[in-house]
Amino acid sequence: MIDERSRKKLILEHSRRMNAADIDGLLELYADEVTFEDPVGSGRRTGRDALRAHFEELAAAGITEIPGEPVAGQDGVHVLVPVTATMDYLPKGPGFAERGWLTAPDAPENSRITWDYVLMMRAGSGGLIQELQMFWGRSDIGIAG
C-alpha cells in the first residue's frame, strides 16, 4: 500500500508525462503486467507493450489532459481523477466514429476531439501502477468548436 498523497501525486504525474509525450517516462510509472481498459467496456489489454502502443497513438494526436483534483480510496491502492482532454481528430478519431462514439467532422484534418473522463489507477506495493481504467461514455466525447 502507498499513502494517499503518493497515489495522488502518481496520477497527476501520469497526466504531466502524457502531456509532455514522454512515453518512456510514462511507462516507468507502470508495472510490467499492467492491465488497462480505455474506455471501460471496450476490452481489457495487458502489458507495457500494449500500453506503449496506446500511449503512442494518443501522443501522436497531441493529447492534452487537464486533470482535476484526485481522490484516493481508503483501500490504500486506488486513486481517481476527473480529466478534460483534447486531441487532434486524426489519427484516432475515425476509429471512434466507426464505433459510433462520435460523428465524423467535415474537416477531420482541422478538427479536435474533446472529452471528459474519470481516470482510475490501482497502485501496487512497489508504487507502480498495476491497473488503469478510463470511464467515459458517448455523451462525454465530441468534436471541439
mmCIF file of C-alpha atoms in Angstrom, residues 17-134:
data_model
loop_
_atom_site.group_PDB
_atom_site.id
_atom_site.type_symbol
_atom_site.label_atom_id
_atom_site.label_comp_id
_atom_site.label_asym_id
_atom_site.label_seq_id
_atom_site.Cartn_x
_atom_site.Cartn_y
_atom_site.Cartn_z
ATOM 1 C CA ARG A 17 4.125 12.894 -18.666
ATOM 2 C CA MET A 18 1.256 12.220 -21.080
ATOM 3 C CA ASN A 19 1.058 15.951 -21.876
ATOM 4 C CA ALA A 20 4.829 16.017 -22.451
ATOM 5 C CA ALA A 21 4.522 12.995 -24.794
ATOM 6 C CA ASP A 22 7.180 11.345 -22.591
ATOM 7 C CA ILE A 23 6.151 7.778 -23.380
ATOM 8 C CA ASP A 24 9.264 6.146 -21.880
ATOM 9 C CA GLY A 25 8.879 8.205 -18.704
ATOM 10 C CA LEU A 26 5.177 7.444 -18.583
ATOM 11 C CA LEU A 27 5.793 3.703 -18.841
ATOM 12 C CA GLU A 28 8.239 3.920 -15.902
ATOM 13 C CA LEU A 29 5.173 4.552 -13.736
ATOM 14 C CA TYR A 30 3.654 1.176 -14.708
ATOM 15 C CA ALA A 31 4.220 -2.431 -13.670
ATOM 16 C CA ASP A 32 5.314 -4.856 -16.418
ATOM 17 C CA GLU A 33 1.997 -6.741 -16.395
ATOM 18 C CA VAL A 34 -0.240 -3.680 -16.186
ATOM 19 C CA THR A 35 -3.849 -4.142 -17.250
ATOM 20 C CA PHE A 36 -5.771 -1.285 -18.836
ATOM 21 C CA GLU A 37 -9.097 -0.516 -20.410
ATOM 22 C CA ASP A 38 -9.930 2.649 -22.358
ATOM 23 C CA PRO A 39 -12.845 3.092 -22.246
ATOM 24 C CA VAL A 40 -14.208 0.660 -19.688
ATOM 25 C CA GLY A 41 -16.304 -1.809 -21.635
ATOM 26 C CA SER A 42 -14.043 -1.855 -24.700
ATOM 27 C CA GLY A 43 -11.941 -4.803 -23.569
ATOM 28 C CA ARG A 44 -9.061 -5.241 -21.176
ATOM 29 C CA ARG A 45 -5.488 -5.275 -22.504
ATOM 30 C CA THR A 46 -2.335 -6.373 -20.688
ATOM 31 C CA GLY A 47 1.332 -5.429 -20.641
ATOM 32 C CA ARG A 48 3.607 -2.471 -21.239
ATOM 33 C CA ASP A 49 3.912 -3.152 -24.990
ATOM 34 C CA ALA A 50 0.152 -2.794 -25.474
ATOM 35 C CA LEU A 51 0.120 0.246 -23.195
ATOM 36 C CA ARG A 52 3.012 1.807 -25.133
ATOM 37 C CA ALA A 53 1.094 1.437 -28.412
ATOM 38 C CA HIS A 54 -1.978 3.043 -26.806
ATOM 39 C CA PHE A 55 0.003 5.967 -25.381
ATOM 40 C CA GLU A 56 1.898 6.473 -28.654
ATOM 41 C CA GLU A 57 -1.411 6.830 -30.526
ATOM 42 C CA LEU A 58 -2.600 9.434 -28.018
ATOM 43 C CA ALA A 59 0.702 11.320 -28.168
ATOM 44 C CA ALA A 60 0.602 11.282 -31.998
ATOM 45 C CA ALA A 61 -2.768 13.008 -31.761
ATOM 46 C CA GLY A 62 -1.341 15.708 -29.476
ATOM 47 C CA ILE A 63 -3.429 14.831 -26.435
ATOM 48 C CA THR A 64 -3.621 17.359 -23.635
ATOM 49 C CA GLU A 65 -5.058 16.223 -20.305
ATOM 50 C CA ILE A 66 -6.264 18.757 -17.751
ATOM 51 C CA PRO A 67 -6.698 16.811 -14.511
ATOM 52 C CA GLY A 68 -8.995 17.900 -11.723
ATOM 53 C CA GLU A 69 -8.474 17.120 -8.048
ATOM 54 C CA PRO A 70 -7.520 13.485 -7.411
ATOM 55 C CA VAL A 71 -9.427 11.382 -4.903
ATOM 56 C CA ALA A 72 -7.733 8.475 -3.136
ATOM 57 C CA GLY A 73 -9.548 5.375 -1.978
ATOM 58 C CA GLN A 74 -9.282 4.310 1.635
ATOM 59 C CA ASP A 75 -8.148 0.887 0.445
ATOM 60 C CA GLY A 76 -4.541 2.056 0.052
ATOM 61 C CA VAL A 77 -4.341 1.223 -3.666
ATOM 62 C CA HIS A 78 -6.882 3.191 -5.740
ATOM 63 C CA VAL A 79 -6.896 6.802 -6.922
ATOM 64 C CA LEU A 80 -9.230 8.574 -9.345
ATOM 65 C CA VAL A 81 -9.113 11.925 -11.104
ATOM 66 C CA PRO A 82 -11.579 13.683 -13.407
ATOM 67 C CA VAL A 83 -9.919 14.762 -16.652
ATOM 68 C CA THR A 84 -10.881 17.052 -19.506
ATOM 69 C CA ALA A 85 -8.839 16.218 -22.587
ATOM 70 C CA THR A 86 -8.434 17.383 -26.160
ATOM 71 C CA MET A 87 -6.559 15.887 -29.086
ATOM 72 C CA ASP A 88 -6.456 16.080 -32.865
ATOM 73 C CA TYR A 89 -9.200 14.158 -34.617
ATOM 74 C CA LEU A 90 -6.557 12.359 -36.648
ATOM 75 C CA PRO A 91 -5.329 9.658 -36.324
ATOM 76 C CA LYS A 92 -7.653 8.082 -33.698
ATOM 77 C CA GLY A 93 -10.922 9.871 -34.487
ATOM 78 C CA PRO A 94 -12.016 7.733 -37.453
ATOM 79 C CA GLY A 95 -11.941 4.659 -35.186
ATOM 80 C CA PHE A 96 -14.131 6.487 -32.664
ATOM 81 C CA ALA A 97 -16.568 7.410 -35.447
ATOM 82 C CA GLU A 98 -16.649 3.800 -36.731
ATOM 83 C CA ARG A 99 -17.653 2.636 -33.245
ATOM 84 C CA GLY A 100 -20.426 5.247 -33.114
ATOM 85 C CA TRP A 101 -18.761 7.165 -30.282
ATOM 86 C CA LEU A 102 -18.847 10.457 -32.226
ATOM 87 C CA THR A 103 -19.818 11.902 -35.589
ATOM 88 C CA ALA A 104 -17.008 12.432 -38.068
ATOM 89 C CA PRO A 105 -16.343 16.127 -38.750
ATOM 90 C CA ASP A 106 -16.475 17.698 -42.215
ATOM 91 C CA ALA A 107 -12.788 18.730 -41.983
ATOM 92 C CA PRO A 108 -11.059 15.974 -39.990
ATOM 93 C CA GLU A 109 -7.568 17.353 -40.601
ATOM 94 C CA ASN A 110 -8.519 20.598 -38.790
ATOM 95 C CA SER A 111 -10.694 19.132 -36.034
ATOM 96 C CA ARG A 112 -10.085 18.244 -32.409
ATOM 97 C CA ILE A 113 -11.797 15.799 -30.103
ATOM 98 C CA THR A 114 -12.747 16.872 -26.618
ATOM 99 C CA TRP A 115 -13.953 14.637 -23.857
ATOM 100 C CA ASP A 116 -14.409 14.272 -20.143
ATOM 101 C CA TYR A 117 -13.460 11.090 -18.355
ATOM 102 C CA VAL A 118 -12.506 9.706 -14.988
ATOM 103 C CA LEU A 119 -9.101 8.084 -14.821
ATOM 104 C CA MET A 120 -8.788 5.284 -12.244
ATOM 105 C CA MET A 121 -5.490 3.730 -11.230
ATOM 106 C CA ARG A 122 -4.600 0.920 -8.867
ATOM 107 C CA ALA A 123 -1.072 1.051 -7.485
ATOM 108 C CA GLY A 124 0.901 -1.927 -6.228
ATOM 109 C CA SER A 125 3.054 -2.121 -3.128
ATOM 110 C CA GLY A 126 6.117 -1.008 -5.113
ATOM 111 C CA GLY A 127 4.383 2.235 -6.074
ATOM 112 C CA LEU A 128 3.900 1.249 -9.716
ATOM 113 C CA ILE A 129 0.537 1.402 -11.469
ATOM 114 C CA GLN A 130 -0.896 -2.081 -11.917
ATOM 115 C CA GLU A 131 -4.238 -1.157 -13.442
ATOM 116 C CA LEU A 132 -5.530 1.784 -15.470
ATOM 117 C CA GLN A 133 -9.169 2.343 -16.407
ATOM 118 C CA MET A 134 -10.799 5.271 -18.182
#
